[in-house]
Structure formats: C-alpha cells, structure tokens
C-alpha cells in the first residue's frame, strides 16, 4: 500500500517521543550549564605546569623541548638567569597562547621531567581576545595534588615511576646530541 | 539558449538563464563550499564547484614540522573520522621506516577504524535526510548513537573528535579498561538502531521518490573519474581497499562488500547502511581475538618520546586506507631528515566532489543539494 512506509516511519518517531518519558536514557541531552557530565580521566584540554610543594618551584626546568615539539608553536620559554648571567634551571617566562594551542597533548608526551600535563578545565571564556588568553607561568601553575585529583590513574603510575628513579635527571636525554 | 531575441513566432514563454550562487554559507553545503549554478527554470544546465574557502595550508605546514607533528593536524582533515586519518598517515610513515606494529595495536587500530566508519555513516544518513528536508529528527537519532562511540574515543584517546591517537608503530595509549565491554555493548545494540533507522527511512515513499533515479553515476564515469568509497560501490564497482590492499590485518576478517545496482542517491544511502552491518562482523571478531601485549613497539615508543629526533630513511611511500569516505592516501617523500620533504594528501571527498556537475546536470536545484549530500564531503578534507 502506498504510504505504509511513511506510516511505519511515523511509528518510529512516536515511539522515540514516548521513550523520552518512559525510558531511563530516553532523554540523552545533558542540560549543560546546570548539569555537567563527569570528565573522562584521559580527557585533555589545555596544558598546566605542575609543582610539588611551592608554586615557585615548578618541575619545569625550561629545557625548551615542549616548545620545540609543539606543532603549532604556542609555547614561549625564556630561561631565568642568576646575577652573573648564568642560566638557571627554571623558566623566567613560560607563556602558552591558548588561542593557538590545539590540545594535542604532544607537550605532555615529550616532557622528560613530568612537568607539563593536560588539564580538564574548559570554561575559559574571556572578554579580551589577545591578552587574557595568553596564559603566563603563574596562571599555568597547579599543585601536583590537583593533578592527582583529576587523573588518579595516571598520577599513580607517574608517582611510581618517579619514586623508582635513582636520581633526578639533570639534562634532558635528547638534548645532549643536538 | 534563451539569449536569442524573441520572435513573434515563438509560442512558448522562455526565460532568461539565471546564475545563482549556492553557498559558501548555505547550510546545505556542509561547510564553506560554493556551487555556481546556472539554471534554466529550475533545471541545472551548468554547475561549477568553488572550493578553497577552508584552505589551511595543511601540506606545506607538515613539510615544516616533525613527522609526528602533523599527526594532530591529520585529525583536522576529515574531522568526522580522525581515527582513520591517523591510521592512513601512520601506515605511510611505517612503510618508509619499516617499523613493525604489535599485534594488539593492529587490533586496536582496526577497532577504531571500523567504529569511525560507524560514526561517519550514521551521521551521513542523518545529514542526508536534513538535505532532503526532514529537519533534525533523523540527524538527532544518528547523533544519539554517534555520541556513545565518541564517548569511548574520549575515554581512550582523550578527545572526542581530535583523537591524535595513532603513533608510528602502535597507538598512543592502551585501551581504556572499560573500553571493550562498552564497545561490545554498543555493537550489540547498534543493529537495533539500524533497524529502526531503516524502518524510518528505507521504505519511506517520500524518501524513495526523492532519491531513486536521482543523480545517477554511471559505472564507467565513476571509474574514469577515480571515484572511490561508497560512491563507487553504489555504482556497482567492487572496489574496496580493505579487500584489495589488505593493509594492516584486514586479511583476517571475513566481510562482504555491499554493492549498489543503479548508482543513484538511494543506492548510496543503502550501501552505507549495509556497510555498517558488515562492520559489525569485523568488530565482533576483533573483540573476540584481541590479544594482550604491548600497544606500541619499542622503536615507536622511542620515536613518540622525542619526535624531533625521529629520522625517516630517504625514499617515498604511499599509505592508503579505505576511509569511510573513500580512498584516503598519504604520499610522503623523505630526504632522510626529521621533516617530510613532500607531503601530499589524496583526500577522498575532494576527488569525489569533482564529478558533482556530471551528476547534477538536468536535475532540479533541490536534487543538487541531495546529490551533494550523498557524496559525503567534509570541507576540512576538500580544502585541506
């Protein structure tokens, strides 16, 4: 009969309509600003710099590896210098341009010092386009226990690996040759 | 035709040919794509596709970047199927480097690639109905199912769409511990969803009259224009790179290649539904057989740790896969350094789009929208 296909289709839409009232997962929309899905542990957004105790003592040693590996080149690092002009193992400037960063996570993968990790925070709207989205060292610093909270499985693994290290690596292994 | 001066003897009313521009911001063009159409009444007499609005210099950028550095950029080619884009690129580089891939990684790759196919075809069927004027009911049903798979991608790779998951010689991370159970559950329930979609659409008289015998692509033209993917198979050519090239471990899986007979929009819709049903077979077998073990080879792990120092032997390679949209290939030339010397993408949507005019001539404007929808383009890949 001509039209039976249309009627069958209508039956499907009506079934779906009533499912939204009767089935548990009938309504799959999450009303976002009021409710929010729990973040997946591996979810990655923008990078953070972790520190163990004091915010001034970042794990980052300003080795510049992440800045060089970063595909869109959104990281700027300037090494700190002491009074004699000798470069120190910490960053004077560590900027990440969040308008350029594409959340690929390569900085996290390549960091030999477990210093930079991807965050879960995604509500970062700003009024200003150019200045406020360039995150400075202070904005990026987060304590290690914050990381342990958002990514417990990874943190456990990293803690175990760091505890088994004989001494802290002083020079990045891949920089010696180049 | 109508530019000839009207004489008194002309009995019929002839109108001027009208040149209109559909797009680049038109919602039916699936992105920033423009069609310059010359109409005779409502019939298309000429159609010129205008591309390039989304050009992002992908190939040149990749030539100035480490080999791994362009992996996240491949996600952004066909942003519906980032996993299969990753796979094609990884295959091309692995061919040159001669890295072997651990067994588990091969299975993970197949699972991801086939799930991507489900995502893509499901969304396509929804969008095709959008183009037909069935606004958002089918597309929301499709998105509901697609979201379940994207959640799995997020749990495993870290991102729903920009996965950046494959590495040379394996994958970035092992599967999430819950992944296999959840994926099995999805594949178990997916056929029911497909049945529902088919009840909604396949026998629907309105859909049939809009799609059947519209935009027919003859077999010979399809082959001559080097069309690939579901578009080619809908015209009845048995060409599936999973069968022909047997890349990765596809030779271990038993699946059929669904073929169309007429080559119209309806066949293209139906071939995709059937292809999804074949993907379930591959996925089920992969879930059963996936072994434990490392997910990336030793050499690959070293390369992933410091991409800047990864050197690829001089030479060239072409890695290709059967992406959901057709043959996706990466042609890479290396001069032995840490960056590609030449990097070329053979994008399926781009090449499939070139025969748009041949399919649209003599059809109505409304049909051109549907034909464009049935080609299944993603502008990120067309313009690169």
Coordinates of C-alpha atoms in Angstrom, one line a residue:
Chain A
X1 CA 0.0 0.0 0.0
X2 CA 1.4 3.4 -0.9
X3 CA 2.0 5.3 2.3
X4 CA 2.7 2.4 4.5
X5 CA 6.4 3.2 4.6
X6 CA 5.6 6.8 5.8
X7 CA 3.3 5.4 8.5
X8 CA 5.9 3.0 9.7
X9 CA 8.3 5.9 9.9
X10 CA 5.8 7.9 11.9
X11 CA 5.5 4.9 14.3
X12 CA 9.3 5.1 14.9
X13 CA 9.2 8.8 15.7
X14 CA 6.2 8.4 18.0
X15 CA 8.0 5.5 19.8
X16 CA 11.0 7.7 20.3
X17 CA 8.8 10.5 21.5
X18 CA 7.3 8.4 24.3
X19 CA 10.6 6.8 25.1
X20 CA 11.8 10.2 26.3
X21 CA 9.2 10.0 29.0
X22 CA 9.4 6.3 29.9
X23 CA 13.0 5.1 29.3
X24 CA 15.8 5.9 31.6
X25 CA 18.1 7.1 28.8
X26 CA 15.3 8.4 26.7
X27 CA 16.5 12.0 27.0
X28 CA 20.1 12.0 26.3
X29 CA 20.7 15.7 26.4
X30 CA 22.5 17.0 29.4
X31 CA 21.4 20.5 30.4
X32 CA 24.9 21.8 30.3
X33 CA 25.4 24.9 32.4
X34 CA 23.2 23.5 35.1
X35 CA 24.4 19.9 34.9
X36 CA 27.7 18.6 33.5
X37 CA 28.9 15.2 32.6
X38 CA 31.8 13.9 34.7
X39 CA 35.1 14.4 32.8
X40 CA 36.8 11.3 31.4
X41 CA 40.1 10.8 33.0
X42 CA 42.1 10.9 29.8
X43 CA 40.2 14.0 28.6
X44 CA 42.7 16.6 27.6
X45 CA 42.3 20.3 27.2
X46 CA 44.9 22.9 27.8
X47 CA 48.3 22.3 29.5
X48 CA 49.2 23.1 33.1
X49 CA 52.6 23.2 34.8
X50 CA 52.8 21.2 38.0
X51 CA 54.7 21.9 41.1
X52 CA 55.3 19.6 44.1
X53 CA 55.3 22.0 47.1
X54 CA 55.8 25.6 46.4
X55 CA 54.4 27.4 43.3
X56 CA 57.8 28.9 42.7
X57 CA 59.4 25.5 42.4
X58 CA 57.9 24.2 39.2
X59 CA 59.1 20.9 38.0
X60 CA 59.8 22.6 34.7
X61 CA 63.5 23.2 34.1
X62 CA 62.9 25.3 31.0
X63 CA 64.6 22.8 28.7
X64 CA 62.5 24.1 25.8
X65 CA 61.7 20.6 24.5
X66 CA 57.9 21.1 24.6
X67 CA 58.2 24.5 22.9
X68 CA 60.2 22.8 20.1
X69 CA 57.9 19.8 19.7
X70 CA 54.7 21.8 19.9
X71 CA 53.2 21.5 16.4
X72 CA 51.5 25.0 16.3
X73 CA 54.4 26.5 18.4
X74 CA 52.2 28.1 21.0
X75 CA 54.7 27.9 23.9
X76 CA 57.3 30.6 24.7
X77 CA 60.0 29.8 27.2
X78 CA 62.8 32.1 28.4
X79 CA 65.3 30.7 30.9
X80 CA 65.9 32.5 34.2
X81 CA 69.4 33.8 34.8
X82 CA 71.2 34.4 38.1
X83 CA 73.0 37.6 39.0
X84 CA 76.1 36.5 37.0
X85 CA 74.0 35.9 33.9
X86 CA 74.4 32.1 34.2
X87 CA 71.2 30.3 33.0
X88 CA 69.2 28.7 35.8
X89 CA 67.2 25.5 35.6
X90 CA 63.9 27.3 35.8
X91 CA 61.8 29.4 33.5
X92 CA 61.6 33.2 33.7
X93 CA 58.8 33.3 31.1
X94 CA 56.6 30.4 30.3
X95 CA 53.7 31.5 28.2
X96 CA 51.1 29.4 26.4
X97 CA 48.9 31.1 23.8
X98 CA 45.6 29.4 24.3
X99 CA 44.3 30.9 21.1
X100 CA 46.8 28.9 19.2
X101 CA 47.1 25.7 21.3
X102 CA 45.2 22.8 19.7
X103 CA 45.0 20.4 22.7
X104 CA 47.0 17.7 21.0
X105 CA 48.9 16.7 24.1
X106 CA 52.3 16.3 22.5
X107 CA 54.0 18.5 25.1
X108 CA 52.8 16.1 27.8
X109 CA 54.1 13.1 25.9
X110 CA 57.5 14.5 25.2
X111 CA 58.3 16.2 28.6
X112 CA 61.1 14.3 30.2
X113 CA 60.6 15.9 33.6
X114 CA 56.9 15.1 34.2
X115 CA 56.3 18.8 34.4
X116 CA 53.6 19.6 31.9
X117 CA 50.2 17.9 31.8
X118 CA 46.9 18.4 30.1
X119 CA 44.1 19.8 32.3
X120 CA 40.4 19.2 32.4
X121 CA 39.3 22.8 32.7
X122 CA 37.4 24.0 29.7
X123 CA 35.4 27.0 30.8
X124 CA 38.0 29.7 29.9
X125 CA 35.9 32.4 28.1
X126 CA 37.4 35.8 28.3
X127 CA 36.4 39.2 27.2
X128 CA 39.7 40.2 25.7
X129 CA 41.0 38.3 22.7
X130 CA 44.7 38.9 22.8
X131 CA 46.0 39.4 26.3
X132 CA 43.9 37.3 28.6
X133 CA 44.2 34.1 26.6
X134 CA 47.9 34.2 26.7
X135 CA 48.5 32.3 29.9
X136 CA 51.5 33.2 31.9
X137 CA 53.6 31.0 34.2
X138 CA 51.6 31.9 37.3
X139 CA 48.3 31.1 35.6
X140 CA 49.5 27.7 34.4
X141 CA 51.0 26.6 37.7
X142 CA 48.9 23.9 39.5
X143 CA 49.8 21.8 42.5
X144 CA 50.6 18.1 42.0
X145 CA 47.7 17.1 44.2
X146 CA 45.4 18.9 41.8
X147 CA 46.7 16.6 39.1
X148 CA 46.3 13.6 41.4
X149 CA 42.7 14.6 41.8
X150 CA 41.7 14.9 38.2
X151 CA 43.7 12.0 36.8
X152 CA 44.2 9.5 39.6
X153 CA 45.3 6.5 37.5
X154 CA 47.9 8.4 35.6
X155 CA 49.2 10.1 38.7
X156 CA 49.7 6.7 40.4
X157 CA 51.7 5.5 37.5
X158 CA 53.8 8.6 37.4
X159 CA 54.4 8.6 41.1
X160 CA 55.6 5.1 41.0
X161 CA 57.9 5.8 38.1
X162 CA 59.3 8.9 39.8
X163 CA 59.9 7.1 43.0
X164 CA 61.9 4.4 41.2
X165 CA 64.2 6.9 39.6
X166 CA 67.7 6.7 41.1
X167 CA 68.4 10.4 40.8
X168 CA 66.5 13.2 39.1
X169 CA 67.7 13.6 35.5
X170 CA 69.6 16.8 35.2
X171 CA 69.9 17.2 31.4
X172 CA 67.2 16.1 29.0
X173 CA 68.4 13.0 27.3
X174 CA 67.5 14.0 23.8
X175 CA 69.2 17.4 24.0
X176 CA 72.7 16.1 24.5
X177 CA 73.2 15.1 20.9
X178 CA 71.6 18.0 19.2
Chain B
X1 CA 19.8 29.4 -25.4
X2 CA 17.3 32.0 -24.4
X3 CA 19.6 34.9 -25.2
X4 CA 18.3 34.7 -28.8
X5 CA 15.9 37.6 -29.5
X6 CA 12.3 36.5 -29.2
X7 CA 10.4 36.4 -32.4
X8 CA 6.7 36.7 -32.8
X9 CA 6.5 33.1 -33.9
X10 CA 7.9 31.7 -30.6
X11 CA 4.9 30.2 -29.0
X12 CA 6.4 29.3 -25.6
X13 CA 7.5 31.6 -22.8
X14 CA 11.2 31.3 -22.4
X15 CA 13.0 32.8 -19.5
X16 CA 16.5 34.1 -19.0
X17 CA 19.1 31.7 -17.7
X18 CA 19.8 32.5 -14.2
X19 CA 23.1 32.2 -12.5
X20 CA 22.9 31.7 -8.8
X21 CA 25.5 31.1 -6.1
X22 CA 24.7 28.4 -3.5
X23 CA 26.9 28.9 -0.6
X24 CA 29.5 29.4 0.8
X25 CA 27.4 30.0 3.9
X26 CA 24.5 27.9 2.9
X27 CA 23.7 25.2 5.5
X28 CA 23.2 22.6 2.9
X29 CA 26.7 22.8 1.6
X30 CA 28.2 21.1 4.7
X31 CA 30.7 23.8 5.3
X32 CA 32.2 26.6 3.3
X33 CA 31.6 25.3 -0.2
X34 CA 30.1 27.2 -3.1
X35 CA 28.3 26.0 -6.1
X36 CA 27.9 28.4 -9.0
X37 CA 24.8 27.1 -10.7
X38 CA 23.3 28.2 -14.0
X39 CA 19.6 27.4 -14.1
X40 CA 17.1 27.1 -16.8
X41 CA 13.9 27.5 -14.9
X42 CA 14.6 25.1 -12.1
X43 CA 16.8 22.8 -14.1
X44 CA 20.6 22.9 -13.7
X45 CA 22.4 23.4 -17.0
X46 CA 25.8 24.2 -15.6
X47 CA 27.4 23.8 -12.2
X48 CA 30.8 25.0 -11.1
X49 CA 32.0 23.9 -7.7
X50 CA 34.1 26.6 -6.0
X51 CA 36.5 25.2 -3.3
X52 CA 39.2 26.6 -1.2
X53 CA 37.3 28.6 1.5
X54 CA 38.7 26.4 4.2
X55 CA 42.2 26.1 2.9
X56 CA 44.6 25.8 5.9
X57 CA 47.9 25.0 4.2
X58 CA 48.0 21.5 5.7
X59 CA 50.5 20.1 3.3
X60 CA 53.0 22.9 3.5
X61 CA 52.7 23.1 7.2
X62 CA 53.5 19.4 7.5
X63 CA 56.7 19.9 5.5
X64 CA 57.9 22.3 8.2
X65 CA 57.2 20.0 11.1
X66 CA 58.5 16.8 12.7
X67 CA 56.9 13.6 11.3
X68 CA 54.7 13.2 14.3
X69 CA 54.0 16.9 14.5
X70 CA 51.5 16.7 11.7
X71 CA 49.6 13.8 13.3
X72 CA 47.3 16.1 15.2
X73 CA 46.7 18.1 12.0
X74 CA 45.5 15.0 10.2
X75 CA 42.7 14.8 12.7
X76 CA 41.5 18.1 11.3
X77 CA 41.3 16.9 7.7
X78 CA 38.1 14.9 7.9
X79 CA 37.1 15.8 11.4
X80 CA 34.4 13.2 11.5
X81 CA 36.9 10.4 11.1
X82 CA 40.1 11.5 12.8
X83 CA 41.0 7.9 13.8
X84 CA 41.1 6.7 10.2
X85 CA 43.1 9.8 9.1
X86 CA 45.6 8.9 11.8
X87 CA 45.8 5.4 10.6
X88 CA 46.5 6.3 7.0
X89 CA 49.3 8.6 7.9
X90 CA 50.8 6.2 10.4
X91 CA 50.7 3.4 7.7
X92 CA 52.5 5.6 5.2
X93 CA 55.3 6.5 7.7
X94 CA 55.6 3.0 8.9
X95 CA 56.1 1.8 5.3
X96 CA 59.1 4.0 5.0
X97 CA 60.6 3.3 8.4
X98 CA 59.9 -0.4 8.4
X99 CA 58.6 -0.4 11.9
X100 CA 56.5 -3.4 12.8
X101 CA 53.3 -2.9 14.8
X102 CA 52.5 -5.2 17.8
X103 CA 49.5 -7.5 17.4
X104 CA 47.4 -5.7 20.0
X105 CA 48.0 -2.3 18.3
X106 CA 46.8 -3.8 15.0
X107 CA 43.6 -4.9 16.5
X108 CA 43.1 -1.6 18.3
X109 CA 43.6 0.2 15.0
X110 CA 41.0 -1.9 13.2
X111 CA 38.5 -1.5 16.0
X112 CA 39.0 2.3 15.9
X113 CA 38.8 2.5 12.2
X114 CA 35.6 0.4 12.0
X115 CA 34.0 2.4 14.8
X116 CA 34.9 5.5 12.9
X117 CA 33.1 4.1 9.9
X118 CA 30.0 3.6 12.0
X119 CA 30.2 7.2 13.3
X120 CA 30.6 8.6 9.8
X121 CA 27.9 6.6 8.1
X122 CA 25.4 7.1 10.9
X123 CA 25.9 10.8 10.8
X124 CA 25.8 10.9 7.0
X125 CA 22.4 9.2 6.9
X126 CA 21.1 11.8 9.3
X127 CA 22.6 14.7 7.3
X128 CA 21.3 13.3 4.1
X129 CA 17.8 13.5 5.5
X130 CA 18.5 17.0 6.6
X131 CA 19.3 17.8 3.0
X132 CA 16.0 16.2 1.9
X133 CA 14.1 18.5 4.3
X134 CA 13.5 16.1 7.2
X135 CA 14.9 18.6 9.6
X136 CA 16.8 17.2 12.5
X137 CA 14.7 14.2 13.5
X138 CA 16.9 11.6 11.8
X139 CA 20.1 13.5 12.5
X140 CA 19.4 13.6 16.2
X141 CA 18.7 9.9 16.3
X142 CA 22.0 9.5 14.5
X143 CA 23.8 11.8 16.9
X144 CA 22.5 10.0 19.9
X145 CA 24.2 6.8 18.7
X146 CA 27.3 8.6 17.5
X147 CA 27.8 10.2 20.8
X148 CA 28.1 6.8 22.5
X149 CA 31.0 5.9 20.3
X150 CA 32.6 9.3 20.7
X151 CA 32.4 8.9 24.5
X152 CA 34.5 5.8 24.1
X153 CA 37.0 7.6 21.9
X154 CA 37.2 10.3 24.6
X155 CA 37.8 7.8 27.3
X156 CA 40.6 6.1 25.4
X157 CA 42.3 8.8 23.3
X158 CA 41.4 11.9 25.4
X159 CA 39.3 13.7 22.8
X160 CA 36.0 13.1 21.1
X161 CA 36.9 14.2 17.7
X162 CA 40.5 15.3 17.5
X163 CA 41.8 12.0 18.8
X164 CA 45.5 12.2 17.8
X165 CA 45.6 8.5 18.8
X166 CA 47.9 6.6 16.4
X167 CA 51.6 6.6 16.7
X168 CA 54.2 5.2 14.4
X169 CA 54.5 1.6 15.4
X170 CA 51.3 1.4 17.5
X171 CA 48.9 3.7 19.4
X172 CA 49.4 6.4 22.0
X173 CA 47.7 4.7 24.9
X174 CA 46.3 1.4 25.7
X175 CA 42.6 0.9 25.5
X176 CA 40.6 2.2 28.5
X177 CA 39.9 -0.7 30.8
X178 CA 36.2 -0.4 30.3
X179 CA 36.6 0.0 26.5
X180 CA 36.0 -3.5 25.3
X181 CA 32.9 -4.1 27.5
X182 CA 31.3 -0.8 26.5
X183 CA 32.2 -1.3 22.8
X184 CA 30.8 -4.8 22.8
X185 CA 27.6 -3.4 24.3
X186 CA 27.4 -0.7 21.6
X187 CA 27.9 -3.2 18.8
X188 CA 25.3 -5.5 20.4
X189 CA 22.7 -2.7 20.4
X190 CA 23.7 -1.0 17.2
X191 CA 21.8 -3.3 14.8
X192 CA 18.6 -2.5 16.6
X193 CA 19.2 1.2 16.0
X194 CA 19.9 0.5 12.3
X195 CA 16.7 -1.5 12.0
X196 CA 14.9 1.5 13.5
X197 CA 16.6 3.8 11.0
X198 CA 15.6 1.6 8.2
X199 CA 12.0 1.4 9.4
X200 CA 12.1 5.2 9.4
X201 CA 13.7 5.6 6.0
X202 CA 14.3 2.7 3.7
X203 CA 10.7 2.0 2.7
X204 CA 9.5 5.6 3.1
X205 CA 7.8 6.6 -0.1
X206 CA 8.8 10.2 0.1
X207 CA 12.4 9.3 0.5
X208 CA 12.2 6.8 -2.3
X209 CA 10.7 9.3 -4.7
X210 CA 13.2 11.9 -3.8
X211 CA 16.2 9.6 -4.0
X212 CA 15.6 6.9 -6.6
X213 CA 17.0 7.7 -10.1
X214 CA 18.4 11.0 -8.9
X215 CA 22.0 11.8 -9.6
X216 CA 22.8 8.6 -11.3
X217 CA 26.6 8.0 -11.6
X218 CA 27.3 5.5 -14.4
X219 CA 29.9 2.8 -13.6
X220 CA 32.3 3.9 -16.4
X221 CA 32.3 7.6 -15.4
X222 CA 32.9 6.6 -11.8
X223 CA 35.9 4.6 -12.7
X224 CA 37.3 7.2 -15.1
X225 CA 36.9 10.0 -12.6
X226 CA 38.7 7.8 -10.0
X227 CA 35.9 7.9 -7.6
X228 CA 36.3 5.7 -4.5
X229 CA 34.4 4.6 -1.5
X230 CA 30.7 4.0 -1.0
X231 CA 30.0 6.3 -4.0
X232 CA 31.9 4.0 -6.3
X233 CA 30.4 0.8 -4.8
X234 CA 26.9 2.2 -5.1
X235 CA 27.5 2.3 -8.9
X236 CA 28.3 -1.4 -8.7
X237 CA 32.1 -1.5 -8.9
X238 CA 33.5 -4.0 -6.5
X239 CA 36.5 -2.0 -5.2
X240 CA 37.3 -1.9 -1.5
X241 CA 40.9 -1.2 -0.5
X242 CA 40.4 -3.3 2.6
X243 CA 39.9 -6.3 0.2
X244 CA 42.4 -5.2 -2.4
X245 CA 45.3 -3.9 -0.4
X246 CA 44.7 -5.9 2.7
X247 CA 46.5 -3.3 4.8
X248 CA 47.0 -3.8 8.5
X249 CA 45.3 -7.1 9.3
X250 CA 42.2 -6.9 7.2
X251 CA 43.0 -10.2 5.6
X252 CA 42.0 -12.0 8.8
X253 CA 38.5 -10.7 8.7
X254 CA 35.6 -12.0 6.7
X255 CA 33.2 -9.4 5.4
X256 CA 31.3 -8.7 2.2
X257 CA 31.5 -5.6 0.1
X258 CA 28.0 -4.3 -0.5
X259 CA 27.3 -3.1 -4.0
X260 CA 24.6 -0.9 -5.5
X261 CA 23.0 -1.5 -8.8
X262 CA 21.7 1.8 -10.1
X263 CA 24.2 4.3 -8.7
X264 CA 21.6 6.8 -7.6
X265 CA 21.3 8.6 -4.3
X266 CA 19.1 5.8 -2.8
X267 CA 21.8 3.2 -3.5
X268 CA 24.4 5.4 -1.9
X269 CA 22.3 5.6 1.2
X270 CA 21.6 1.9 1.3
X271 CA 25.2 0.8 0.6
X272 CA 26.2 2.8 3.7
X273 CA 23.6 1.0 5.8
X274 CA 24.8 -2.3 4.6
X275 CA 28.5 -1.4 5.1
X276 CA 27.7 -0.6 8.7
X277 CA 26.2 -4.1 9.1
X278 CA 29.4 -5.6 7.7
X279 CA 31.5 -3.5 10.1
X280 CA 29.7 -5.3 13.0
X281 CA 31.2 -8.6 11.8
X282 CA 34.7 -7.2 11.8
X283 CA 34.3 -5.5 15.1
X284 CA 32.8 -8.6 16.8
X285 CA 35.7 -10.8 15.5
X286 CA 38.2 -8.2 16.6
X287 CA 36.7 -8.0 20.1
X288 CA 37.0 -11.8 20.4
X289 CA 40.5 -12.1 19.1
X290 CA 42.3 -9.0 20.5
X291 CA 45.4 -10.3 22.4
X292 CA 47.1 -8.8 25.4
X293 CA 50.5 -7.3 25.0
X294 CA 52.3 -4.1 24.2
X295 CA 50.3 -1.4 22.3
X296 CA 53.4 0.2 20.7
X297 CA 56.6 -1.2 19.5
X298 CA 59.9 -0.3 21.2
X299 CA 61.1 1.7 18.3
X300 CA 57.8 3.5 18.1
X301 CA 57.9 4.4 21.7
X302 CA 61.3 6.0 21.4
X303 CA 60.1 8.0 18.4
X304 CA 57.0 9.1 20.2
X305 CA 59.1 10.3 23.1
X306 CA 61.2 12.6 21.0
X307 CA 59.6 13.3 17.6
X308 CA 62.1 16.0 16.8
X309 CA 64.9 13.5 16.6
X310 CA 63.0 10.8 14.6
X311 CA 64.6 10.3 11.2
X312 CA 62.9 8.6 8.3
X313 CA 65.1 6.9 5.7
X314 CA 65.2 8.6 2.4
X315 CA 62.6 7.4 -0.1
X316 CA 58.9 7.7 -0.7
X317 CA 55.8 5.8 0.3
X318 CA 52.1 5.9 -0.3
X319 CA 49.9 4.7 2.5
X320 CA 46.3 4.2 1.8
X321 CA 43.3 3.0 3.6
X322 CA 39.6 2.6 2.9
X323 CA 38.4 5.6 4.9
X324 CA 34.7 5.9 5.4
X325 CA 34.5 8.4 2.5
X326 CA 36.8 6.6 0.1
X327 CA 40.5 6.0 -0.6
X328 CA 42.5 8.2 1.8
X329 CA 46.1 8.2 0.9
X330 CA 49.2 9.9 2.1
X331 CA 52.1 10.3 -0.3
X332 CA 55.2 11.1 1.6
X333 CA 58.8 11.7 0.4
X334 CA 61.6 11.8 2.8
X335 CA 65.1 13.1 2.2
X336 CA 66.3 11.2 5.3
X337 CA 65.7 14.1 7.6
X338 CA 63.4 14.8 10.5
X339 CA 60.8 16.5 8.4
X340 CA 58.9 15.3 5.3
X341 CA 60.4 16.6 2.1
X342 CA 57.0 16.3 0.4
X343 CA 53.7 15.6 2.0
X344 CA 50.6 15.0 -0.1
X345 CA 47.1 14.0 0.9
X346 CA 44.9 12.2 -1.5
X347 CA 41.6 13.2 0.0
X348 CA 38.5 11.1 -1.0
X349 CA 36.0 13.9 -0.6
X350 CA 38.0 16.2 -2.8
X351 CA 38.2 13.7 -5.7
X352 CA 34.6 12.5 -5.3
X353 CA 33.4 16.1 -5.5
X354 CA 34.9 16.6 -9.0
X355 CA 32.0 14.7 -10.7
X356 CA 29.3 16.8 -9.0
X357 CA 28.5 18.6 -12.2
X358 CA 28.1 15.4 -14.2
X359 CA 25.6 14.0 -11.6
X360 CA 23.6 17.3 -11.3
X361 CA 23.1 18.2 -15.0
X362 CA 19.5 18.1 -15.9
X363 CA 18.3 17.7 -12.3
X364 CA 16.4 20.2 -10.3
X365 CA 18.1 22.6 -7.7
X366 CA 16.6 20.7 -4.8
X367 CA 18.1 17.5 -6.1
X368 CA 21.6 19.0 -6.4
X369 CA 21.5 19.6 -2.7
X370 CA 20.7 15.9 -2.1
X371 CA 23.3 14.7 -4.6
X372 CA 25.9 16.8 -2.8
X373 CA 24.8 15.4 0.5
X374 CA 25.1 11.8 -0.8
X375 CA 28.7 12.3 -1.9
X376 CA 29.6 12.8 1.7
X377 CA 32.1 15.6 1.8
X378 CA 33.8 17.2 4.7
X379 CA 35.3 20.6 3.7
X380 CA 38.2 20.2 6.1
X381 CA 39.4 17.5 3.8
X382 CA 38.4 19.0 0.5
X383 CA 40.3 22.2 1.0
X384 CA 42.9 21.0 3.4

